[in-house]
XYZ file of C-alpha atoms in Angstrom:
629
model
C 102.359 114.168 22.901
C 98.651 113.864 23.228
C 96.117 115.337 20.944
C 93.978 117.444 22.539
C 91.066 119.663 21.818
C 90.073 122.935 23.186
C 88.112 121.485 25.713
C 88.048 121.840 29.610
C 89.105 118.552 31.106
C 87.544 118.045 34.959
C 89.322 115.031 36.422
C 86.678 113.426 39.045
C 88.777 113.484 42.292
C 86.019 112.506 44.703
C 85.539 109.034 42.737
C 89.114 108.400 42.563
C 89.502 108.799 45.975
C 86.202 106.092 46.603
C 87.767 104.027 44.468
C 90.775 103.784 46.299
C 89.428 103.002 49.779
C 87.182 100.183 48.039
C 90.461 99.189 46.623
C 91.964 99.366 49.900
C 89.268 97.873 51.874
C 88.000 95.381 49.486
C 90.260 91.933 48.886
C 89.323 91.664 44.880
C 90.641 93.128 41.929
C 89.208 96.351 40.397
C 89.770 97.301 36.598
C 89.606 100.645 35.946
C 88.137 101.626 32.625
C 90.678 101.188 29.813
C 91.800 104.126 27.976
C 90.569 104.108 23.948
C 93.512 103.117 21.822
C 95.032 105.744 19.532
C 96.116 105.807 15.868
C 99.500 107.033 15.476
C 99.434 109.698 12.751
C 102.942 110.407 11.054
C 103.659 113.271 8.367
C 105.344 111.365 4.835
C 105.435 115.696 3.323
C 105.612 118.963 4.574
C 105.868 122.111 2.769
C 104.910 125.695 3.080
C 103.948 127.814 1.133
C 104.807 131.584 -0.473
C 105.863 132.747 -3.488
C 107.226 129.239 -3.940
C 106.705 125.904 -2.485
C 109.173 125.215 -0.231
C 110.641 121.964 2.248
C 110.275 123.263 6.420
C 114.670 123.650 5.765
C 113.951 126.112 2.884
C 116.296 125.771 -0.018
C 119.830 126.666 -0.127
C 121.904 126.581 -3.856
C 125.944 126.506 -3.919
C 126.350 127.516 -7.373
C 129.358 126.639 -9.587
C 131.481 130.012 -9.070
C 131.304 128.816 -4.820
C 128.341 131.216 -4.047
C 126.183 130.607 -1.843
C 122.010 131.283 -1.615
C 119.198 130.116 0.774
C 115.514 130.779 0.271
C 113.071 129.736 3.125
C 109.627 131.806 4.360
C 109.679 135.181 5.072
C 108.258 135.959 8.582
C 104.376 137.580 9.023
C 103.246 136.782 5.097
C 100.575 134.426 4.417
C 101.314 131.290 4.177
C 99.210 127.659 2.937
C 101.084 124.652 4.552
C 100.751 121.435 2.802
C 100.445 117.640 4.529
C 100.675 114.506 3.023
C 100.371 111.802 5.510
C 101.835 108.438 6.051
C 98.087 107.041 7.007
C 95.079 107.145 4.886
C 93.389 109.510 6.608
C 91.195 110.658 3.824
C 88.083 112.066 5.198
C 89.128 112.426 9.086
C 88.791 115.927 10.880
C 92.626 116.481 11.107
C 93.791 119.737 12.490
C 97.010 121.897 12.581
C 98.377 123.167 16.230
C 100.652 126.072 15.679
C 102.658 127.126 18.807
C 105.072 130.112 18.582
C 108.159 130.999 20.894
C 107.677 133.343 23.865
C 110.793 134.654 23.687
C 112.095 136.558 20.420
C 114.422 134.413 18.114
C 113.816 131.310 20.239
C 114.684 128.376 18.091
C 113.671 124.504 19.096
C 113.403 125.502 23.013
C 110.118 123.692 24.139
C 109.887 125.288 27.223
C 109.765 128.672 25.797
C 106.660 127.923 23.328
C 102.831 128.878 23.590
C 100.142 127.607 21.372
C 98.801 130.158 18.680
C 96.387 128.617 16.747
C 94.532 125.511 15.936
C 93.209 125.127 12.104
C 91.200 122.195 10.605
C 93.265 121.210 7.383
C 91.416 121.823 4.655
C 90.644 117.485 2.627
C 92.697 116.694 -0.837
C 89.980 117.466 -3.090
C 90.156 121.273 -1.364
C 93.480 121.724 -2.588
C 93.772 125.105 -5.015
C 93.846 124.318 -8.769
C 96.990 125.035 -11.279
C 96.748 127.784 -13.656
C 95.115 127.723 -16.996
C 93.878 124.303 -15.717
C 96.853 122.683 -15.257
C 97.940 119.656 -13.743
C 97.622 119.195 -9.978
C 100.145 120.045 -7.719
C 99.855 117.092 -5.615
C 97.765 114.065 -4.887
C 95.976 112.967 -0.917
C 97.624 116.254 0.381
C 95.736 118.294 2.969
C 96.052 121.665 3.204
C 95.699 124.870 4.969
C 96.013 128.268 5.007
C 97.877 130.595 7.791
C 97.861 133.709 8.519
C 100.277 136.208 8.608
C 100.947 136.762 12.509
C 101.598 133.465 12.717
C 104.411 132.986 10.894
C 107.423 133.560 12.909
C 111.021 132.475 13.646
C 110.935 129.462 15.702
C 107.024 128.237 15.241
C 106.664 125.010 15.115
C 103.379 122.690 13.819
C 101.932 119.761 14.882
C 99.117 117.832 13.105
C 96.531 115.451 14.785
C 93.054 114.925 15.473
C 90.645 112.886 17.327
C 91.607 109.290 17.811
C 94.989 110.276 16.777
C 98.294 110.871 18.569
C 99.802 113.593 17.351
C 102.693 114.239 14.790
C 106.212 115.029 15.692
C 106.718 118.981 15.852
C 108.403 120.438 12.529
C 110.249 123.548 12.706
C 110.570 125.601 9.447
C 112.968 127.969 8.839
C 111.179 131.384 8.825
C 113.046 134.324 8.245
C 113.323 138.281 8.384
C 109.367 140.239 8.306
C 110.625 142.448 5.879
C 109.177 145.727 4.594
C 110.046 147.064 1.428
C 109.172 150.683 0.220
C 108.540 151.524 -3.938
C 107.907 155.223 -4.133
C 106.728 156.241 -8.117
C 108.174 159.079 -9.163
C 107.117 159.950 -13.132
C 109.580 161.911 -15.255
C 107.523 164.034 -17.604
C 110.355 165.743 -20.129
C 110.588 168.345 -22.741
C 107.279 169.631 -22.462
C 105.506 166.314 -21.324
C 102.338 166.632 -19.491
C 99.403 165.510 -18.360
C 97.614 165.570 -22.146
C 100.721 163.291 -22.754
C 100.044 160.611 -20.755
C 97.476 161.151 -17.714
C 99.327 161.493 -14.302
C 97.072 159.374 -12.066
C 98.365 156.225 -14.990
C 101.884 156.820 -14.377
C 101.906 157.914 -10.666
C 100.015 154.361 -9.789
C 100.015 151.343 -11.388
C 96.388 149.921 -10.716
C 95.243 148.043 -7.359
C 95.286 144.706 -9.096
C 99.325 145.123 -10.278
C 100.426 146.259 -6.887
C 99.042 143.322 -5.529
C 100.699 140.848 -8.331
C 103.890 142.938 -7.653
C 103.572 141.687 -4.083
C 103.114 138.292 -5.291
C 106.089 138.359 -6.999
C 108.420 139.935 -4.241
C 109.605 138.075 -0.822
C 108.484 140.299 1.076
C 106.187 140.705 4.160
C 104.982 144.781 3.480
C 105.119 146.019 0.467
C 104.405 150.019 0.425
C 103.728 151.487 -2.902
C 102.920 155.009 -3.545
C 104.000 158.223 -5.473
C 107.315 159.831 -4.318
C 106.187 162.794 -2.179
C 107.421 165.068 -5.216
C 104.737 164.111 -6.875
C 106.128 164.420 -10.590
C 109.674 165.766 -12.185
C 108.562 168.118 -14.960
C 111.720 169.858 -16.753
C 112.106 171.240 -20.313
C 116.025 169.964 -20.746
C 118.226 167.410 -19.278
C 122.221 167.815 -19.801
C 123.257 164.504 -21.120
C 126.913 163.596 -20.746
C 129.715 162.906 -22.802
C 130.621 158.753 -23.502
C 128.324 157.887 -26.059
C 130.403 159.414 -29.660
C 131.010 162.946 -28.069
C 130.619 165.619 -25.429
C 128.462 166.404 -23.245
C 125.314 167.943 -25.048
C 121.602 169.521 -23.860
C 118.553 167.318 -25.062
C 115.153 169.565 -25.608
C 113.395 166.169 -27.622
C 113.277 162.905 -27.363
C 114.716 162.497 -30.807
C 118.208 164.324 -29.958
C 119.364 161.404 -27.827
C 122.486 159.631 -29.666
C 121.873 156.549 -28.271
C 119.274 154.841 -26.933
C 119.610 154.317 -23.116
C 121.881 157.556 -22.305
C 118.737 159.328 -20.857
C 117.273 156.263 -19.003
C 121.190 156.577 -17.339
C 120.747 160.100 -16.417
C 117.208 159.041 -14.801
C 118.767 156.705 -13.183
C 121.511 159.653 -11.731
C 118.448 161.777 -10.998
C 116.888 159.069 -8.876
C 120.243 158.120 -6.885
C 119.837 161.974 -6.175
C 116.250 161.705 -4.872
C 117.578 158.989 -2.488
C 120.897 160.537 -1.360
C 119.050 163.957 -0.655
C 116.768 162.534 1.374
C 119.029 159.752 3.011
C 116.554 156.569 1.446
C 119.622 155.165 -0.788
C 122.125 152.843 0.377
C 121.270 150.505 2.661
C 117.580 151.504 3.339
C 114.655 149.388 2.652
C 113.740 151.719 -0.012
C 113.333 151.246 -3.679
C 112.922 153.573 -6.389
C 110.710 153.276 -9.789
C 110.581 156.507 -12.637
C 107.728 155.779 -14.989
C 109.749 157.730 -18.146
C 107.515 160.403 -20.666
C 109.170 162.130 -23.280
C 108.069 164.446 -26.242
C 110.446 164.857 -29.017
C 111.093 168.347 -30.320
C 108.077 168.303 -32.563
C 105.701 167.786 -29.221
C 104.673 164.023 -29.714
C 105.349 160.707 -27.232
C 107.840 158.871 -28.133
C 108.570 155.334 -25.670
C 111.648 154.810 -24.041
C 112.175 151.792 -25.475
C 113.074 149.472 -22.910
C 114.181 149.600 -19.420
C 116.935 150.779 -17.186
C 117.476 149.024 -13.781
C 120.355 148.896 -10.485
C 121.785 149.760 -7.380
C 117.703 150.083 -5.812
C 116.330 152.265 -8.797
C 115.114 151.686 -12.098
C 113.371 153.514 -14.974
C 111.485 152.895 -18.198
C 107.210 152.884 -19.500
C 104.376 153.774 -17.316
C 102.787 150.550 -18.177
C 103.964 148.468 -15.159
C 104.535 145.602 -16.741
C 107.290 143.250 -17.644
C 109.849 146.299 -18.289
C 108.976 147.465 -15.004
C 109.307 144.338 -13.324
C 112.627 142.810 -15.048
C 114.473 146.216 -13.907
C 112.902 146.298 -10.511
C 114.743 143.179 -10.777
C 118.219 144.663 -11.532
C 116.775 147.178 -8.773
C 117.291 143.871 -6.062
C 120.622 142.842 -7.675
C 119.313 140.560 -9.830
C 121.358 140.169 -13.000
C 120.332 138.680 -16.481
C 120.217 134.762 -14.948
C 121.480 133.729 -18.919
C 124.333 135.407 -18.463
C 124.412 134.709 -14.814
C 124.588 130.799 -15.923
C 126.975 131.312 -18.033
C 129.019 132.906 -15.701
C 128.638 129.925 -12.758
C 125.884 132.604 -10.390
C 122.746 131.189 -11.555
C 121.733 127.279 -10.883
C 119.331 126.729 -14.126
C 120.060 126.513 -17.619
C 119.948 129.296 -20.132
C 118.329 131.323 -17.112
C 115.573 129.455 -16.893
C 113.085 127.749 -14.714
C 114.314 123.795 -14.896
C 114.751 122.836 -11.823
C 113.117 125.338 -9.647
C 110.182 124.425 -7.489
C 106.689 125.502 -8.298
C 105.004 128.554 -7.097
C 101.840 130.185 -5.825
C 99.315 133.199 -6.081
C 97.393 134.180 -3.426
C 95.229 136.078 -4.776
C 94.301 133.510 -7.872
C 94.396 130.861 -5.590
C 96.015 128.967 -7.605
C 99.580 126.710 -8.216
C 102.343 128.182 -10.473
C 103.840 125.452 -12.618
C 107.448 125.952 -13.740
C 105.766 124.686 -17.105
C 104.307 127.519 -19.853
C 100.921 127.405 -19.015
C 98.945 126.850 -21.962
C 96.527 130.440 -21.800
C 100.328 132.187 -22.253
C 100.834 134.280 -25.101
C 104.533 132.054 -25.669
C 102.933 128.722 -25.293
C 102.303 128.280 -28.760
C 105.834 126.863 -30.523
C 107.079 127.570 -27.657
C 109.463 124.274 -27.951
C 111.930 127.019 -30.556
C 112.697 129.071 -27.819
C 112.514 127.692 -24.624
C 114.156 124.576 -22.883
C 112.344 121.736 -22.796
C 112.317 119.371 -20.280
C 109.502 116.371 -18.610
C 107.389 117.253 -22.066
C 106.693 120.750 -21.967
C 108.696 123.560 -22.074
C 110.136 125.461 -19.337
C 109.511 129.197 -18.512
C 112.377 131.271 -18.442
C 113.517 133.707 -15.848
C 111.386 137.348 -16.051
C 115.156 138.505 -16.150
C 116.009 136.319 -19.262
C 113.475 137.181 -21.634
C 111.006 135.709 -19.226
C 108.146 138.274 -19.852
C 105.437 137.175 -21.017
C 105.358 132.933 -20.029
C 102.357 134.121 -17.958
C 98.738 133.000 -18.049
C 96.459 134.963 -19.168
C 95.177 137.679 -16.544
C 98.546 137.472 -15.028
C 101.104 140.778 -14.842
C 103.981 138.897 -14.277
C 105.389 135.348 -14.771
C 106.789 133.667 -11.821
C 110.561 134.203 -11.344
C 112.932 131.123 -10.004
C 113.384 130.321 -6.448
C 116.899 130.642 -6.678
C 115.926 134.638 -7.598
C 113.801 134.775 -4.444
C 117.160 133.533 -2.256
C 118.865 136.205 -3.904
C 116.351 139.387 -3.072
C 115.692 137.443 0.433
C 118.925 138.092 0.822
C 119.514 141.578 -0.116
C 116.695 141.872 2.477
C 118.614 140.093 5.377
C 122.113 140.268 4.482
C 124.565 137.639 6.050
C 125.422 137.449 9.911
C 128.520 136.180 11.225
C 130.051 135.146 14.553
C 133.436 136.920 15.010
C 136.013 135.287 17.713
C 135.068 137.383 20.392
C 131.200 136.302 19.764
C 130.191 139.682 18.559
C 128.094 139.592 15.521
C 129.521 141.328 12.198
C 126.711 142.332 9.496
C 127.110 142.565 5.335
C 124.251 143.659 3.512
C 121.008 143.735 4.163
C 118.622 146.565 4.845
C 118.229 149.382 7.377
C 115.044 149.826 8.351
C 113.916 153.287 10.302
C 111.282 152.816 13.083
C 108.937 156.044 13.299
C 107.815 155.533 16.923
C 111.602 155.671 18.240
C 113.185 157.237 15.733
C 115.428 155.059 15.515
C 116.953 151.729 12.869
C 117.004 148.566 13.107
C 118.262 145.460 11.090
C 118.231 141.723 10.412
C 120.435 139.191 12.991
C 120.280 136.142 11.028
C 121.792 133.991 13.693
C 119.524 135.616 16.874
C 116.722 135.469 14.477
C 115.522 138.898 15.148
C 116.212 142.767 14.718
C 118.463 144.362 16.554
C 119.402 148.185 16.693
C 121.269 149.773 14.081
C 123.878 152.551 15.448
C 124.023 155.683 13.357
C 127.838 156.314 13.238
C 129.731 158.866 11.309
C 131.380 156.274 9.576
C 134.901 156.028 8.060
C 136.107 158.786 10.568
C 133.875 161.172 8.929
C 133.397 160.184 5.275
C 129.497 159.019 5.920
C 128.279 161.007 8.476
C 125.510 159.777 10.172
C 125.681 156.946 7.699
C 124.188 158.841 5.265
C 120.716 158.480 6.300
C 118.742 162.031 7.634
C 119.057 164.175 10.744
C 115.848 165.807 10.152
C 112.503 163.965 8.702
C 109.360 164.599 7.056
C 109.357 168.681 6.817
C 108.965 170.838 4.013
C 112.307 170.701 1.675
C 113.439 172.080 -1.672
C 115.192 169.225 -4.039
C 117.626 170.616 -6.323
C 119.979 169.459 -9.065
C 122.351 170.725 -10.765
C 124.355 169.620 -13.797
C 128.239 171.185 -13.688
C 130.267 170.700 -16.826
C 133.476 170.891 -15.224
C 135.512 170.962 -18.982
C 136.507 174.217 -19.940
C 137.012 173.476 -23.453
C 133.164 172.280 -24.028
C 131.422 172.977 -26.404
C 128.040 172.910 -24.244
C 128.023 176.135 -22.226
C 124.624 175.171 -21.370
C 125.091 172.076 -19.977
C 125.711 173.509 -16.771
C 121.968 174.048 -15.524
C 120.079 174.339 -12.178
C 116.870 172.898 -12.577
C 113.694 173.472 -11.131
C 113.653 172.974 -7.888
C 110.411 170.488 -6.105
C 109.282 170.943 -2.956
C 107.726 168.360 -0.948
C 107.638 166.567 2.478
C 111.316 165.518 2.567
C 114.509 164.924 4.670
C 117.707 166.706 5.529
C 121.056 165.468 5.793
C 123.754 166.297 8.081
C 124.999 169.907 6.941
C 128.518 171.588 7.621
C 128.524 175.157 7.078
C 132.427 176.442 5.969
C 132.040 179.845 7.095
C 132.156 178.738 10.684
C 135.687 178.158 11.670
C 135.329 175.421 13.784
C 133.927 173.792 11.280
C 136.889 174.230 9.453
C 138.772 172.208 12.542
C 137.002 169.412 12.742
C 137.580 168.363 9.068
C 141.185 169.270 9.169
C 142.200 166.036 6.746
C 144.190 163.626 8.486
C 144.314 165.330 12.109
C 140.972 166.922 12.980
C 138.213 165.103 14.490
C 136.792 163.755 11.031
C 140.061 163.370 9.397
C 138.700 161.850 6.037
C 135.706 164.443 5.444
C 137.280 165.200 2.062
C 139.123 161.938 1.311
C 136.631 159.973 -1.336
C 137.911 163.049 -3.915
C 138.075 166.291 -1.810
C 135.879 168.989 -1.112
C 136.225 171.233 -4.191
C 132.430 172.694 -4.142
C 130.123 174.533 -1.399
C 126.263 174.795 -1.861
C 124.734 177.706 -0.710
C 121.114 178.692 -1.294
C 119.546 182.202 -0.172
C 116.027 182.998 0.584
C 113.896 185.976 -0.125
C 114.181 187.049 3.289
C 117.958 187.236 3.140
C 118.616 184.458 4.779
C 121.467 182.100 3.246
C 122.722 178.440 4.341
C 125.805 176.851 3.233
C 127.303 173.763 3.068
C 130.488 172.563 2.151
C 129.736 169.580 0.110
C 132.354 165.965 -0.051
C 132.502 166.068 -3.838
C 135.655 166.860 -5.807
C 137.711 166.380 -8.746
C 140.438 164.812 -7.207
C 141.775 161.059 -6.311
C 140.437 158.757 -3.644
C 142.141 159.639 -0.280
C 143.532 162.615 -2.039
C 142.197 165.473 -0.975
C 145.386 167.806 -1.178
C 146.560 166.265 -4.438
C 146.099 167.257 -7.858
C 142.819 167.325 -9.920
C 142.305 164.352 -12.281
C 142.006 164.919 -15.691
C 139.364 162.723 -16.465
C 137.281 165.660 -14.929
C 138.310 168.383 -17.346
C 138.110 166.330 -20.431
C 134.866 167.051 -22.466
C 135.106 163.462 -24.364
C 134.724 162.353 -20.007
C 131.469 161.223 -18.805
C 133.029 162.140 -15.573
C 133.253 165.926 -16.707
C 129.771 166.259 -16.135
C 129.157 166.477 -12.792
C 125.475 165.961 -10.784
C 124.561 167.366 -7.613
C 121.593 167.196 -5.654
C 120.428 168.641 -2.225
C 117.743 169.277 -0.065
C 116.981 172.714 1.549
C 114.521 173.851 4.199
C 111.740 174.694 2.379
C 109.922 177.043 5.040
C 110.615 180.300 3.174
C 111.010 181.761 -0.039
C 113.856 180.473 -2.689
C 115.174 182.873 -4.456
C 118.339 181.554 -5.433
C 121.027 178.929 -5.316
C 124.580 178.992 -6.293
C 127.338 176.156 -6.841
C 130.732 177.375 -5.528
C 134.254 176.371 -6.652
C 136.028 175.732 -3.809
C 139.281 173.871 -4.102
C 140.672 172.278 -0.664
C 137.203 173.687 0.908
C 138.456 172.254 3.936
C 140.542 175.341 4.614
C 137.178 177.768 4.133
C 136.081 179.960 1.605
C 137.778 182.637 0.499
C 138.478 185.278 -2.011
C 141.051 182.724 -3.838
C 138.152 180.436 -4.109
């Protein structure tokens, strides 16, 4: 291929033409003028750039236990590509074609390609600094940087310039553009308020972390805000049994037995947030609870760490390295030391030795795998960190990482080999079955406003495809869990059941204060309706295993000042997994149980007046309500 500018070529036809009857006509030789030689330009490096600096491939890790992780660009997020050339070309106006497939998940097909862009690359001495003045990244390297439309599955680049043929195309692997959501929703307890700690500092981190969050995540949107709720604000939380006795009410921060019991129940609360509201499971959603607590003599006390998994975590308002190591756990990530140990995580002691460097965009600057020397653990830092090519090595943000950062930096920079693994709870893992249908694990489900509809990641097709709302499991997740109504006005409620008769806490069974907000509602079956009643019939009606996960031994039902009531029979019991006839389990009557105390959460209509809400024992609800139950 030719290099070309964007310039309108006009062949001269006429003159060709003379030239060819004087050819013709004429007995002697003609030379036409002699095309100008070209250089041939070839690329020695390419790599582009994210959070990390990565090969056009990616990277891809089989770790010792047989797992295996692959990190390469995630589509639509700035990028800076870097070129290091075979020829010294030092000085020479080289520029950067970037041509991008026509057709949706097109990979390698030439004739389905259109050109994009063309960028001047930016000469070696332009290339962005290290932190804290650090050493360079990389010597006679050119550089530019892309934006974010451009980077899609199937681009391809091609370098070249005046007087130069151009480069061979490269193809890098780009991936899903993925949009993650991180609503804030403070927990302001036993008499917490805003004299406590201010709401608009725990309801927002500041401009300058969300971006350094964004820095830190593989992502291509990242959509921070306060939950719609606004704030939780309750006086008591029932706090189970597990941790030296039974379940037992907390008014004060100082009445917790053991450290991270409350941080767990926050962590229930927050799973109930999601499920009520159908943003848990496999949703692109996220969940963060900025934690305030007064103990019973009215002053702050912190939590004292962090609490972090399955997509929600909880600890200070601070937003800082608590927040971000259990945001971590929030992705799946697990303490990498630990993870080493156990043959999931490629670098010793859950460190950074071996990973590849990374990159802020909004510092401009490289991110050496070294403790840069303006970080508060640079000094002596040889005691506690590994040590490797002369300086020492951060560690992992989820290995006692926090605080290898330079100076004016949130966060440190996490592995790449973390990256792979939250790219991948992004994506999840597409496979070809025999009868070359696709089957999907993991990843997210993203809901598209405009359609109402989901979609999700095809990692062989390279694109989204639709996402079919089922009710899976003949019945057990209806409408896969996720809402049947959206954005309207809607009560949350919770309420704590201590299911053990011999407790000693009679007021651990509480219905707290209910929030209302914008919200969701789930699918709803109402039990007083008979045909209802039918369609959950376990094992023959239409959704045979309605009640299977452990029966249906409780209806909600909420009534309005008005007089009107709704009901719904809810798919929570006390019995065994595809059990729903059988015996209840013990574990649920026994006050020394965690399990005895039972959380439930629901959203209402909120367009009239609560005035009350009741939590009905209903053993084998499946055959209705009645006076027996």
């Amino acid at each position: 291929m030719v290099w070309y500018t964007n310039k309108i070529i006009i062949i001269p036809t006429v003159v060709v033409t003379v030239l060819v009857i004087l050819a013709i006509v004429l007995p002697t030789s003609i030379l036409l003028p002699k095309k100008s030689d070209t250089q041939t330009l070839t690329i020695n490096q390419i790599h582009f750039v994210q959070t990390h600096v990565l090969p056009p491939q990616g990277l891809n890790w089989t770790t010792p236990n047989g797992g295996n992780v692959s990190y390469h660009l995630t589509g639509q997020r700035q990028t800076m590509i870097l070129i290091k050339f075979d020829q010294d070309v030092v000085g020479e106006e080289i520029k950067l074609q970037i041509w991008v497939p026509t057709v949706p998940g097109s990979v390698g097909n030439e004739t389905e390609f259109e050109l994009a862009t063309v960028l001047p690359l930016e000469q070696p001495d332009m290339l962005p600094p290290t932190e804290s003045n650090g050493t360079i990244y990389a010597n006679n390297t050119f550089s530019v940087q892309v934006l974010p439309q451009y980077i899609v599955p199937g681009m391809k680049v091609v370098a070249g310039g005046h007087g130069f043929d151009s480069t061979d195309p490269v193809f890098p692997v780009v991936g899903m553009n993925s949009v993650m959501r991180l609503p804030l929703l403070p927990f302001y307890l036993f008499g917490a308020n805003d004299s406590s700690i201010p709401y608009n500092v725990t309801t927002m981190p500041p401009e300058s972390k969300i971006k350094a969050i964004y820095q830190t995540w593989p992502v291509s949107v990242l959509d921070v805000y306060n939950h719609p709720a606004g704030i939780v604000k309750w006086k008591t939380v029932s706090l189970g049994a597990g941790d030296g006795g039974q379940a037992y009410l907390v008014k004060g921060t100082n009445q917790i037995r053991s450290g991270f019991v409350l941080m767990g129940a926050v962590l229930g609360f927050l799973s109930g947030f999601q499920g009520a509201n159908g943003d848990g499971g496999q949703t692109n959603n996220l969940i963060y609870a900025p934690l305030i607590g007064l103990n019973t003599n009215g002053f702050y006390t912190g939590p004292g760490g962090g609490l972090g998994g399955g997509s929600r975590g909880t600890g200070d308002y601070s937003y800082t390295g608590i927040f971000i190591h259990e945001m971590g756990h929030a992705w799946g990530l697990p303490h990498s030391g630990e993870a080493y140990t156990a043959g999931t995580f490629p670098y010793a002691q859950g460190s950074l030795n071996g990973s590849v460097w990374g990159f802020d965009f909004d510092h401009q600057e490289f991110l050496s795998t070294c403790i840069p020397t303006s970080s508060g653990s640079y000094k002596n830092c040889n005691s506690s960190h590994v040590v490797a090519n002369g300086c020492c090595i951060r560690q992992d943000p989820m290995q006692g990482g926090s605080g290898d950062q330079s100076k004016g930096y949130p966060y440190t920079l996490f592995p790449d080999f973390d990256m792979g693994r939250q790219q991948m709870y992004m994506e999840g893992t597409t496979t070809l079955k025999a009868d070359g249908n696709h089957s999907y694990s993991g990843g997210r489900i993203i809901y598209v406003k405009d359609t109402d509809s989901y979609i999700r990641w095809d990692s062989i097709d390279n694109k989204y495809v639709p996402y079919i709302v089922t009710n899976g499991s003949k019945g057990m997740d209806m409408y896969s869990d996720l809402p049947v109504v959206r954005d309207v006005d809607v009560y949350t409620i919770f309420i704590h059941w201590n299911n053990a008769p011999t407790s000693v806490c009679k007021e651990c069974t509480q219905v707290y204060d209910p929030l209302k907000y914008k919200g969701n509602l789930l699918f709803r079956l109402d039990p007083t309706i008979p045909e209802n009643l039918k369609l959950i019939k376990p094992n023959t009606g239409a959704l045979p295993w309605f009640c299977h996960s452990s029966g249906c031994d409780f209806t909600f039902r909420v009534t309005y000042t008005d007089g009107f009531t709704l009901t719904k029979l809810l798919q929570r019991g006390v019995r065994s997994w595809f059990s729903p006839t059988g015996q209840p389990n013990a574990e649920y009557a026994d006050p020394m149980d965690g399990n005895s105390l039972m959380l439930f959460s629901e959203n209402v209509p909120a367009d009239r007046v609560l005035s009350k809400v009741e939590l009905l024992w209903t053993p084998f609800g499946a055959k209705g309500l009645n006076d027996g139950n």
